[in-house]
Amino acid sequence: MMQFSVSKINHIFSLNKHLGQSGEVILVNKAHYMLTDSRFKPQSTILQKKLASNNIESKFALGKGHKQVTDYMGFDVISAFEVFSFMNNEWLIIAKINEAEARSNFYLKNPDSLKVMLLKYIEQQKHDYLKYRPVREAINVNIDEFKRGKSGEVLYTHGISTCSGLIVSLKQNFAYMAHISPYDKIYGETRTDMLSQLFNRINYLEITRAQKKLLRFKLITPNKHTAINVVNTLLKKGIMIDQIQIVMNPDASKAAISHFVEQDSTVIHWQHPNSSKMVNEYVNPNATLANMAEL
């Protein structure tokens, strides 16, 4: 009888048609244990996963409302909750979605707001140049191609001027680097469509559904219109704004890029006009679009 009840509860709470990439509805008891299985963990969380006391106690105390908290997966979420009584006990039902997905959906539906946010993000970027020791061995990526690197390897491309460089990575697992020419779809042309090729390859060969929100996208481009096209395309593919970085440097004439797969760290080697010397910038991994996005 207990197994039937658990199965029935899980079936009801797993009806995730309208929950998006990160949404979830969970049931919690007064001891702060989940009574439903997580959408994002392969092992059962029923009576196994205990949620943070300060989060759950305050919700039981309030009875009903909305809160912005960090969930059991470590993500910042927006939650709606309500306490109800059943069989002489109180239970808590929570519906939540990642803040980044809620904001991503807003910008996807409001392209003018997306453009304003992106331009503000780009204009407020600061470039700090640091010392860098060149790596002798690296996987070279040429124009109109992408290559894969694994942990311990370095991906490298140069000659980014009118072209764009794109890195798609999953920390400590793999990274892809693409050198995209102005004839690509992201520039409004039709000769290549490297972003879609990359995304399809990674989606079908590299990751599980739960890992999709762990991907990181770094675009190094001289073109604001290209940046807007790429972000809009990624949002349509279910990527969130906290997964995306755009790097532009109006003071530079060209760039080379080194990406260290194991650390998921990127160095951009900028060359300024009238100078043959390259200056090096480590890309701040926390400077995602989510830092600028405000509803």
PDB file of N, CA and C in Angstrom, residues 183-222:
ATOM      1  N   TYR A 183      30.688  34.426 -42.564  1.00  0.00           N
ATOM      2  CA  TYR A 183      29.746  33.802 -43.495  1.00  0.00           C
ATOM      3  C   TYR A 183      28.774  32.858 -42.777  1.00  0.00           C
ATOM      4  N   ASP A 184      28.828  32.848 -41.457  1.00  0.00           N
ATOM      5  CA  ASP A 184      28.009  31.940 -40.667  1.00  0.00           C
ATOM      6  C   ASP A 184      26.625  32.533 -40.390  1.00  0.00           C
ATOM      7  N   LYS A 185      25.723  31.671 -39.953  1.00  0.00           N
ATOM      8  CA  LYS A 185      24.348  32.078 -39.659  1.00  0.00           C
ATOM      9  C   LYS A 185      24.280  33.130 -38.562  1.00  0.00           C
ATOM     10  N   ILE A 186      25.219  33.096 -37.592  1.00  0.00           N
ATOM     11  CA  ILE A 186      25.164  34.072 -36.506  1.00  0.00           C
ATOM     12  C   ILE A 186      25.429  35.491 -37.007  1.00  0.00           C
ATOM     13  N   TYR A 187      26.007  35.594 -38.229  1.00  0.00           N
ATOM     14  CA  TYR A 187      26.224  36.901 -38.851  1.00  0.00           C
ATOM     15  C   TYR A 187      25.100  37.256 -39.827  1.00  0.00           C
ATOM     16  N   GLY A 188      24.105  36.379 -39.906  1.00  0.00           N
ATOM     17  CA  GLY A 188      23.016  36.608 -40.851  1.00  0.00           C
ATOM     18  C   GLY A 188      23.277  36.021 -42.221  1.00  0.00           C
ATOM     19  N   GLU A 189      24.348  35.217 -42.354  1.00  0.00           N
ATOM     20  CA  GLU A 189      24.683  34.570 -43.624  1.00  0.00           C
ATOM     21  C   GLU A 189      24.231  33.112 -43.599  1.00  0.00           C
ATOM     22  N   THR A 190      24.552  32.363 -44.644  1.00  0.00           N
ATOM     23  CA  THR A 190      24.002  30.998 -44.765  1.00  0.00           C
ATOM     24  C   THR A 190      25.045  29.936 -45.097  1.00  0.00           C
ATOM     25  N   ARG A 191      26.316  30.311 -45.225  1.00  0.00           N
ATOM     26  CA  ARG A 191      27.309  29.332 -45.675  1.00  0.00           C
ATOM     27  C   ARG A 191      27.558  28.255 -44.614  1.00  0.00           C
ATOM     28  N   THR A 192      27.607  28.629 -43.350  1.00  0.00           N
ATOM     29  CA  THR A 192      27.782  27.672 -42.256  1.00  0.00           C
ATOM     30  C   THR A 192      26.790  27.975 -41.135  1.00  0.00           C
ATOM     31  N   ASP A 193      26.624  26.982 -40.248  1.00  0.00           N
ATOM     32  CA  ASP A 193      25.769  27.149 -39.061  1.00  0.00           C
ATOM     33  C   ASP A 193      26.430  26.374 -37.925  1.00  0.00           C
ATOM     34  N   MET A 194      27.578  26.893 -37.471  1.00  0.00           N
ATOM     35  CA  MET A 194      28.415  26.150 -36.532  1.00  0.00           C
ATOM     36  C   MET A 194      27.802  26.037 -35.142  1.00  0.00           C
ATOM     37  N   LEU A 195      27.048  27.032 -34.730  1.00  0.00           N
ATOM     38  CA  LEU A 195      26.425  26.980 -33.415  1.00  0.00           C
ATOM     39  C   LEU A 195      25.445  25.810 -33.328  1.00  0.00           C
ATOM     40  N   SER A 196      24.614  25.645 -34.343  1.00  0.00           N
ATOM     41  CA  SER A 196      23.657  24.529 -34.344  1.00  0.00           C
ATOM     42  C   SER A 196      24.378  23.185 -34.413  1.00  0.00           C
ATOM     43  N   GLN A 197      25.450  23.100 -35.229  1.00  0.00           N
ATOM     44  CA  GLN A 197      26.219  21.857 -35.311  1.00  0.00           C
ATOM     45  C   GLN A 197      26.821  21.490 -33.956  1.00  0.00           C
ATOM     46  N   LEU A 198      27.420  22.488 -33.327  1.00  0.00           N
ATOM     47  CA  LEU A 198      28.020  22.269 -32.015  1.00  0.00           C
ATOM     48  C   LEU A 198      26.984  21.831 -30.991  1.00  0.00           C
ATOM     49  N   PHE A 199      25.887  22.558 -30.955  1.00  0.00           N
ATOM     50  CA  PHE A 199      24.858  22.290 -29.957  1.00  0.00           C
ATOM     51  C   PHE A 199      24.269  20.895 -30.142  1.00  0.00           C
ATOM     52  N   ASN A 200      23.990  20.511 -31.375  1.00  0.00           N
ATOM     53  CA  ASN A 200      23.423  19.186 -31.630  1.00  0.00           C
ATOM     54  C   ASN A 200      24.401  18.080 -31.234  1.00  0.00           C
ATOM     55  N   ARG A 201      25.668  18.260 -31.551  1.00  0.00           N
ATOM     56  CA  ARG A 201      26.670  17.252 -31.199  1.00  0.00           C
ATOM     57  C   ARG A 201      26.753  17.068 -29.687  1.00  0.00           C
ATOM     58  N   ILE A 202      26.825  18.175 -28.955  1.00  0.00           N
ATOM     59  CA  ILE A 202      26.949  18.107 -27.503  1.00  0.00           C
ATOM     60  C   ILE A 202      25.674  17.550 -26.874  1.00  0.00           C
ATOM     61  N   ASN A 203      24.539  17.995 -27.362  1.00  0.00           N
ATOM     62  CA  ASN A 203      23.260  17.580 -26.803  1.00  0.00           C
ATOM     63  C   ASN A 203      23.026  16.083 -26.941  1.00  0.00           C
ATOM     64  N   TYR A 204      23.447  15.508 -28.069  1.00  0.00           N
ATOM     65  CA  TYR A 204      23.169  14.096 -28.330  1.00  0.00           C
ATOM     66  C   TYR A 204      24.305  13.164 -27.927  1.00  0.00           C
ATOM     67  N   LEU A 205      25.544  13.659 -27.876  1.00  0.00           N
ATOM     68  CA  LEU A 205      26.679  12.770 -27.647  1.00  0.00           C
ATOM     69  C   LEU A 205      27.391  12.978 -26.314  1.00  0.00           C
ATOM     70  N   GLU A 206      27.242  14.163 -25.704  1.00  0.00           N
ATOM     71  CA  GLU A 206      28.099  14.491 -24.579  1.00  0.00           C
ATOM     72  C   GLU A 206      27.397  14.570 -23.223  1.00  0.00           C
ATOM     73  N   ILE A 207      26.135  14.960 -23.193  1.00  0.00           N
ATOM     74  CA  ILE A 207      25.515  15.305 -21.911  1.00  0.00           C
ATOM     75  C   ILE A 207      24.186  14.612 -21.698  1.00  0.00           C
ATOM     76  N   THR A 208      23.793  14.551 -20.425  1.00  0.00           N
ATOM     77  CA  THR A 208      22.444  14.134 -20.065  1.00  0.00           C
ATOM     78  C   THR A 208      21.566  15.381 -19.990  1.00  0.00           C
ATOM     79  N   ARG A 209      20.280  15.198 -19.842  1.00  0.00           N
ATOM     80  CA  ARG A 209      19.375  16.338 -19.727  1.00  0.00           C
ATOM     81  C   ARG A 209      19.716  17.199 -18.522  1.00  0.00           C
ATOM     82  N   ALA A 210      20.063  16.554 -17.403  1.00  0.00           N
ATOM     83  CA  ALA A 210      20.376  17.297 -16.182  1.00  0.00           C
ATOM     84  C   ALA A 210      21.662  18.112 -16.323  1.00  0.00           C
ATOM     85  N   GLN A 211      22.582  17.672 -17.190  1.00  0.00           N
ATOM     86  CA  GLN A 211      23.860  18.381 -17.363  1.00  0.00           C
ATOM     87  C   GLN A 211      23.744  19.600 -18.274  1.00  0.00           C
ATOM     88  N   LYS A 212      22.635  19.718 -18.967  1.00  0.00           N
ATOM     89  CA  LYS A 212      22.494  20.831 -19.917  1.00  0.00           C
ATOM     90  C   LYS A 212      22.662  22.179 -19.245  1.00  0.00           C
ATOM     91  N   LYS A 213      22.126  22.328 -18.042  1.00  0.00           N
ATOM     92  CA  LYS A 213      22.214  23.624 -17.368  1.00  0.00           C
ATOM     93  C   LYS A 213      23.585  23.855 -16.734  1.00  0.00           C
ATOM     94  N   LEU A 214      24.498  22.884 -16.863  1.00  0.00           N
ATOM     95  CA  LEU A 214      25.863  23.044 -16.372  1.00  0.00           C
ATOM     96  C   LEU A 214      26.826  23.484 -17.475  1.00  0.00           C
ATOM     97  N   LEU A 215      26.352  23.512 -18.716  1.00  0.00           N
ATOM     98  CA  LEU A 215      27.192  23.963 -19.826  1.00  0.00           C
ATOM     99  C   LEU A 215      27.516  25.446 -19.683  1.00  0.00           C
ATOM    100  N   ARG A 216      28.674  25.847 -20.202  1.00  0.00           N
ATOM    101  CA  ARG A 216      29.068  27.253 -20.211  1.00  0.00           C
ATOM    102  C   ARG A 216      29.391  27.663 -21.649  1.00  0.00           C
ATOM    103  N   PHE A 217      28.922  28.844 -22.031  1.00  0.00           N
ATOM    104  CA  PHE A 217      29.122  29.370 -23.384  1.00  0.00           C
ATOM    105  C   PHE A 217      29.875  30.698 -23.290  1.00  0.00           C
ATOM    106  N   LYS A 218      31.026  30.782 -23.965  1.00  0.00           N
ATOM    107  CA  LYS A 218      31.801  32.025 -24.010  1.00  0.00           C
ATOM    108  C   LYS A 218      31.952  32.441 -25.467  1.00  0.00           C
ATOM    109  N   LEU A 219      31.487  33.632 -25.778  1.00  0.00           N
ATOM    110  CA  LEU A 219      31.587  34.165 -27.133  1.00  0.00           C
ATOM    111  C   LEU A 219      32.520  35.364 -27.116  1.00  0.00           C
ATOM    112  N   ILE A 220      33.555  35.296 -27.947  1.00  0.00           N
ATOM    113  CA  ILE A 220      34.469  36.419 -28.124  1.00  0.00           C
ATOM    114  C   ILE A 220      34.238  36.947 -29.533  1.00  0.00           C
ATOM    115  N   THR A 221      33.692  38.158 -29.629  1.00  0.00           N
ATOM    116  CA  THR A 221      33.274  38.676 -30.928  1.00  0.00           C
ATOM    117  C   THR A 221      33.468  40.189 -30.986  1.00  0.00           C
ATOM    118  N   PRO A 222      33.752  40.737 -32.180  1.00  0.00           N
ATOM    119  CA  PRO A 222      33.845  42.192 -32.317  1.00  0.00           C
ATOM    120  C   PRO A 222      32.518  42.844 -32.688  1.00  0.00           C
TER     121      PRO A 222
END
